[in-house]
Coordinates of C-alpha atoms in Angstrom, one line a residue:
M1 CA 72.2 167.2 9.8
Y2 CA 70.8 166.9 13.3
G3 CA 68.9 163.9 12.3
T4 CA 72.1 162.3 10.9
L5 CA 74.0 163.2 14.1
E6 CA 71.2 161.9 16.3
N7 CA 71.2 158.7 14.4
F8 CA 74.9 158.4 14.7
L9 CA 74.8 158.9 18.4
M10 CA 71.9 156.4 18.8
N11 CA 73.8 153.8 16.8
K12 CA 76.9 154.4 18.9
I13 CA 74.9 153.8 22.1
I14 CA 73.3 150.7 20.7
Y15 CA 76.8 149.5 19.7
K16 CA 78.1 150.0 23.2
I17 CA 75.1 148.2 24.7
F18 CA 75.8 145.3 22.3
I19 CA 79.5 145.3 23.4
L20 CA 78.5 145.2 27.1
Q21 CA 76.1 142.3 26.4
A22 CA 78.8 140.5 24.6
I23 CA 81.2 141.0 27.5
F24 CA 78.6 139.8 30.0
I25 CA 78.0 136.7 27.9
V26 CA 81.7 136.0 27.7
G27 CA 82.1 136.4 31.4
L28 CA 79.2 134.1 32.1
S29 CA 80.7 131.5 29.8
C30 CA 84.1 131.8 31.7
N31 CA 82.3 131.2 35.0
N32 CA 80.6 128.1 33.6
N33 CA 83.9 126.8 32.3
S34 CA 85.5 126.9 35.7
A35 CA 82.6 125.7 37.9
M36 CA 81.0 123.1 35.5
P37 CA 83.5 121.4 33.2
E38 CA 80.9 118.9 32.1
L39 CA 78.6 121.6 30.8
N40 CA 81.4 123.4 29.0
E41 CA 82.1 120.2 27.1
K42 CA 78.5 120.1 25.9
S43 CA 78.4 123.8 25.1
S44 CA 81.5 123.6 22.9
Q45 CA 79.7 121.2 20.6
S46 CA 77.1 123.7 19.5
T47 CA 76.0 127.3 20.2
N48 CA 72.5 127.2 18.9
P49 CA 69.7 128.5 21.1
A50 CA 68.6 125.0 22.3
N51 CA 72.1 124.4 23.7
I52 CA 72.1 127.8 25.3
N53 CA 68.9 127.0 27.1
F54 CA 70.3 123.7 28.2
I55 CA 73.3 125.5 29.7
I56 CA 71.1 128.0 31.5
D57 CA 68.8 125.3 32.9
E58 CA 71.7 123.2 34.1
T59 CA 73.4 126.3 35.6
V60 CA 70.2 127.1 37.5
K61 CA 70.1 123.6 38.9
Q62 CA 73.7 123.7 40.0
N63 CA 73.2 127.0 41.6
L64 CA 70.1 125.7 43.5
L65 CA 72.0 122.7 44.6
S66 CA 74.9 124.8 45.8
E67 CA 72.6 127.2 47.6
T68 CA 70.8 124.4 49.3
T69 CA 74.0 122.9 50.6
N70 CA 75.8 126.1 51.5
D71 CA 72.8 128.1 52.8
S72 CA 71.3 125.4 54.9
K73 CA 73.9 123.8 57.1
E74 CA 77.2 122.0 57.2
P75 CA 76.7 118.3 56.5
S76 CA 78.0 117.4 60.0
L77 CA 75.4 119.8 61.5
L78 CA 72.7 118.3 59.4
L79 CA 73.6 114.9 60.6
S80 CA 73.7 116.1 64.2
E81 CA 70.3 117.8 63.8
T82 CA 68.7 114.8 62.2
T83 CA 70.1 112.6 65.0
N84 CA 69.0 115.0 67.7
D85 CA 65.4 115.1 66.3
S86 CA 65.2 111.4 67.2
K87 CA 67.8 110.4 69.7
E88 CA 71.4 110.6 70.5
P89 CA 73.3 107.8 68.6
S90 CA 74.7 106.3 71.7
L91 CA 71.4 106.4 73.6
L92 CA 69.6 104.9 70.6
L93 CA 72.1 102.1 70.4
S94 CA 71.9 101.6 74.2
E95 CA 68.1 101.5 74.1
T96 CA 68.0 99.2 71.1
T97 CA 70.5 96.9 72.8
N98 CA 68.6 96.8 76.1
D99 CA 65.2 96.4 74.4
S100 CA 66.1 93.8 71.9
K101 CA 69.3 91.9 73.0
E102 CA 70.4 91.1 76.5
P103 CA 73.7 89.4 76.9
P104 CA 73.2 85.6 76.8
P105 CA 73.5 83.7 80.1
L106 CA 77.2 83.2 81.0
F107 CA 76.7 79.6 82.2
I108 CA 74.8 76.6 80.7
E109 CA 73.7 73.8 83.0
H110 CA 74.8 70.4 82.1
I111 CA 73.6 67.2 83.7
V112 CA 76.3 64.5 83.7
V113 CA 75.4 61.3 81.8
T114 CA 77.2 58.0 81.3
N115 CA 80.7 58.4 79.8
D116 CA 80.9 62.2 80.3
T117 CA 84.3 63.6 80.9
L118 CA 85.5 67.2 81.3
W119 CA 87.5 66.8 78.2
D120 CA 84.5 65.7 76.2
L121 CA 82.4 68.4 77.7
G122 CA 85.0 71.0 76.8
S123 CA 84.9 69.8 73.2
K124 CA 81.1 69.8 73.1
Y125 CA 80.7 73.3 74.5
K126 CA 83.8 74.7 72.8
I127 CA 85.5 75.8 76.0
A128 CA 88.8 74.6 77.6
W129 CA 88.0 71.9 80.1
Q130 CA 89.9 73.7 82.9
Y131 CA 87.2 76.4 82.9
I132 CA 84.6 73.8 83.6
F133 CA 86.7 72.4 86.4
W134 CA 87.5 75.8 87.9
N135 CA 83.9 76.9 88.0
N136 CA 82.7 73.7 89.7
L137 CA 85.4 73.3 92.4
S138 CA 82.7 73.0 95.1
L139 CA 81.4 69.9 93.3
L140 CA 84.5 68.3 91.8
S141 CA 87.5 67.1 93.8
S142 CA 89.3 66.3 90.6
P143 CA 88.7 66.5 86.8
S144 CA 87.8 62.8 86.9
S145 CA 85.3 62.9 89.8
L146 CA 82.1 63.2 87.7
F147 CA 79.0 61.2 88.7
L148 CA 75.7 60.5 87.0
G149 CA 73.1 63.2 87.5
Q150 CA 75.6 65.8 88.7
K151 CA 74.8 69.4 87.6
L152 CA 77.7 71.3 86.2
A153 CA 77.9 75.0 85.3
I154 CA 79.5 75.3 81.9
P155 CA 80.8 78.8 81.0
I156 CA 80.2 80.0 77.4
L157 CA 83.4 82.1 77.7
P158 CA 86.8 81.5 79.3
V159 CA 85.9 83.0 82.7
I160 CA 86.2 82.0 86.4
S161 CA 83.5 83.1 88.9
H162 CA 84.9 84.6 92.1
T163 CA 82.9 85.5 95.2
I164 CA 84.4 88.5 97.0
I165 CA 85.3 88.0 100.7
N166 CA 86.0 90.5 103.5
G167 CA 89.1 92.7 102.9
E168 CA 89.6 91.7 99.3
T169 CA 90.3 94.2 96.6
I170 CA 90.1 94.0 92.8
G171 CA 93.9 94.3 92.8
D172 CA 94.2 91.2 95.0
I173 CA 91.8 89.3 92.7
S174 CA 93.6 90.3 89.5
A175 CA 96.9 89.2 90.9
R176 CA 95.5 85.9 92.0
Y177 CA 94.0 85.1 88.6
E178 CA 96.9 86.6 86.7
V179 CA 94.9 89.2 84.7
D180 CA 94.8 93.0 84.5
V181 CA 92.4 94.9 86.6
S182 CA 90.9 96.5 83.5
L183 CA 89.9 93.1 82.2
I184 CA 87.7 92.6 85.3
T185 CA 86.2 96.1 85.5
D186 CA 85.5 96.3 81.8
F187 CA 84.0 92.8 81.4
L188 CA 80.4 92.9 80.1
Y189 CA 79.0 90.6 82.8
N190 CA 80.6 92.5 85.8
N191 CA 78.8 95.5 87.3
V192 CA 81.8 97.4 88.6
S193 CA 81.4 101.2 88.7
S194 CA 84.7 101.7 90.6
I195 CA 87.6 99.5 91.6
D196 CA 87.0 100.7 95.2
N197 CA 83.3 99.8 95.1
I198 CA 82.9 96.1 95.5
D199 CA 80.8 94.3 98.1
I200 CA 81.4 91.2 100.2
G201 CA 79.5 88.3 98.6
E202 CA 79.4 89.9 95.2
I203 CA 80.3 87.6 92.3
L204 CA 82.9 88.8 89.8
Y205 CA 83.7 87.0 86.5
I206 CA 87.4 86.8 85.6
P207 CA 87.9 86.7 81.9
N208 CA 90.9 84.5 80.8
G209 CA 91.8 83.9 84.5
K210 CA 94.0 81.0 85.7
L211 CA 94.1 79.0 88.9
N212 CA 97.3 77.4 89.9
F213 CA 97.7 74.2 91.8
Y214 CA 100.0 74.0 94.9
T215 CA 101.5 70.7 96.2
V216 CA 101.2 70.2 99.9
T217 CA 101.8 67.5 102.4
L218 CA 98.9 66.0 104.3
S219 CA 98.1 64.4 107.6
F220 CA 95.0 64.1 109.9
Y221 CA 94.0 64.7 113.5
Y222 CA 90.8 63.7 115.2
C223 CA 88.4 63.9 118.1
E224 CA 87.7 60.2 119.1
S225 CA 89.9 57.2 118.9
V226 CA 88.5 54.0 117.4
D227 CA 90.5 50.8 117.6
A228 CA 93.9 52.4 117.8
N229 CA 95.6 49.1 117.3
K230 CA 94.0 48.8 113.9
Y231 CA 93.9 52.4 112.7
P232 CA 96.9 54.7 112.9
V233 CA 96.4 57.8 115.1
G234 CA 97.8 60.3 112.7
D235 CA 98.8 63.6 114.4
G236 CA 96.9 62.7 117.6
G237 CA 93.4 62.7 119.0
N238 CA 91.2 64.4 121.6
F239 CA 90.8 67.5 119.5
C240 CA 87.1 68.1 120.1
E241 CA 86.7 71.6 121.2
I242 CA 87.5 75.2 120.0
M243 CA 90.0 75.9 117.2
R244 CA 92.2 78.9 116.7
N245 CA 89.5 80.8 114.8
G246 CA 87.1 80.5 117.7
Q247 CA 84.8 77.9 116.2
K248 CA 84.2 74.3 117.4
V249 CA 85.8 71.6 115.2
Y250 CA 83.8 70.6 112.2
P251 CA 84.3 68.4 109.0
G252 CA 86.4 70.4 106.5
A253 CA 88.5 72.1 109.2
A254 CA 92.3 72.1 108.7
A255 CA 95.2 73.1 110.8
C256 CA 97.7 75.2 108.7
A257 CA 100.6 77.5 109.2
Y258 CA 99.5 80.7 111.0
R259 CA 99.9 82.9 107.9
F260 CA 97.2 80.8 106.1
L261 CA 94.5 81.1 108.7
G262 CA 91.2 81.7 107.0
Q263 CA 92.3 80.3 103.7
R264 CA 89.9 78.0 101.9
F265 CA 91.0 75.3 99.5
T266 CA 90.0 72.1 97.7
I267 CA 92.2 69.0 97.5
F268 CA 92.7 67.3 94.2
N269 CA 91.2 63.8 94.1
D270 CA 89.5 64.3 97.5
P271 CA 86.8 61.5 97.9
L272 CA 84.8 63.8 100.2
G273 CA 84.7 66.7 97.7
L274 CA 84.8 69.2 100.6
I275 CA 85.9 72.8 100.7
Y276 CA 88.5 73.0 103.5
E277 CA 89.3 76.0 105.7
C278 CA 92.5 76.8 107.6
A279 CA 90.7 77.2 110.9
D280 CA 93.3 76.0 113.3
T281 CA 97.1 76.1 113.7
G282 CA 99.8 74.6 115.8
N283 CA 103.6 74.4 116.3
L284 CA 103.9 71.2 114.2
V285 CA 102.1 72.7 111.2
L286 CA 104.7 74.4 109.1
G287 CA 105.1 75.6 105.6
W288 CA 102.5 74.3 103.2
H289 CA 101.5 71.3 105.3
R290 CA 97.7 70.7 105.8
D291 CA 96.4 68.7 108.8
I292 CA 92.8 67.7 108.2
W293 CA 90.4 67.2 111.1
F294 CA 88.1 64.1 111.4
Q295 CA 85.7 62.9 114.0
T296 CA 87.6 59.6 114.4
N297 CA 91.0 58.2 113.6
K298 CA 89.3 55.6 111.5
E299 CA 87.8 58.2 109.2
G300 CA 91.1 60.0 108.9
W301 CA 93.0 56.9 108.1
E302 CA 90.6 55.7 105.4
W303 CA 90.7 59.2 103.8
I304 CA 94.4 59.5 103.7
K305 CA 94.8 56.1 102.2
V306 CA 92.9 57.4 99.1
V307 CA 94.4 60.9 98.9
G308 CA 97.9 60.1 100.0
D309 CA 100.3 62.0 102.2
S310 CA 100.8 64.7 99.6
A311 CA 98.4 66.2 97.1
D312 CA 97.7 69.3 94.9
I313 CA 95.3 71.9 96.3
V314 CA 93.5 74.8 94.6
I315 CA 93.3 77.9 96.8
L316 CA 89.9 79.5 96.7
D317 CA 90.8 82.7 98.5
E318 CA 94.0 84.2 99.9

């Protein structure tokens, strides 16, 4: 009897163990169904031992993958660490840029040959002809005043070079060329750390800048009279000494209204190709009038016959 009871209890224990195992297996199967639908689809096809092994193997792989991802680091942190082991992305880019690629020169030198025109050069270098003209005002008195062998600076981008003068601010420059200050300060070829930190003589490049022409009336005055019966005397002679700016008269000096003293400009179609400066003034010089100084009345008369008594000027600084 005891043996029978003992056997009954043993069988009951075994049966409970079997039930617990079955519950465990069912629970494992449910977990696999929610986490790995692709494996559940395969396991539903067959329940033989080979398939069970396959499920277990794949489960182990998935768990390893999950642990590797979750237990190591967040993807963003991994990227950060990988980057930090070598270099910061921005520094790496900066160093690569500096070591391998410098910005190309902003200007190309062109030597004028027969039949060259600014319009043809603009087409050849794929830049508006005005930017060639505006960057060579010290050489060109007009867009048609090219000569053989002349060296022109051709910009590869629509920019105008500007040399900073005393008292000038970036705000002044931006207003003159009709562009935003940020276009100047952010331009790749400018080295501007602050809008308040610019130096006299420094060259700034003005992207998409414009220069306007102003129409003025012209006359001449001079130092020495030569054959007054043959050559008109203009605004008068005997101006041989010191001008309003404290300098002695010189070629390229002009008398202008007082508010324009110090202004530099070029004259469209000027046969001399000079840069003029408002260095003198007088009671008869009003508005936009420009009175140009010459050594003799003969020189002044021959000049004004070519240019005319009115012309367009380009102001180089205000």
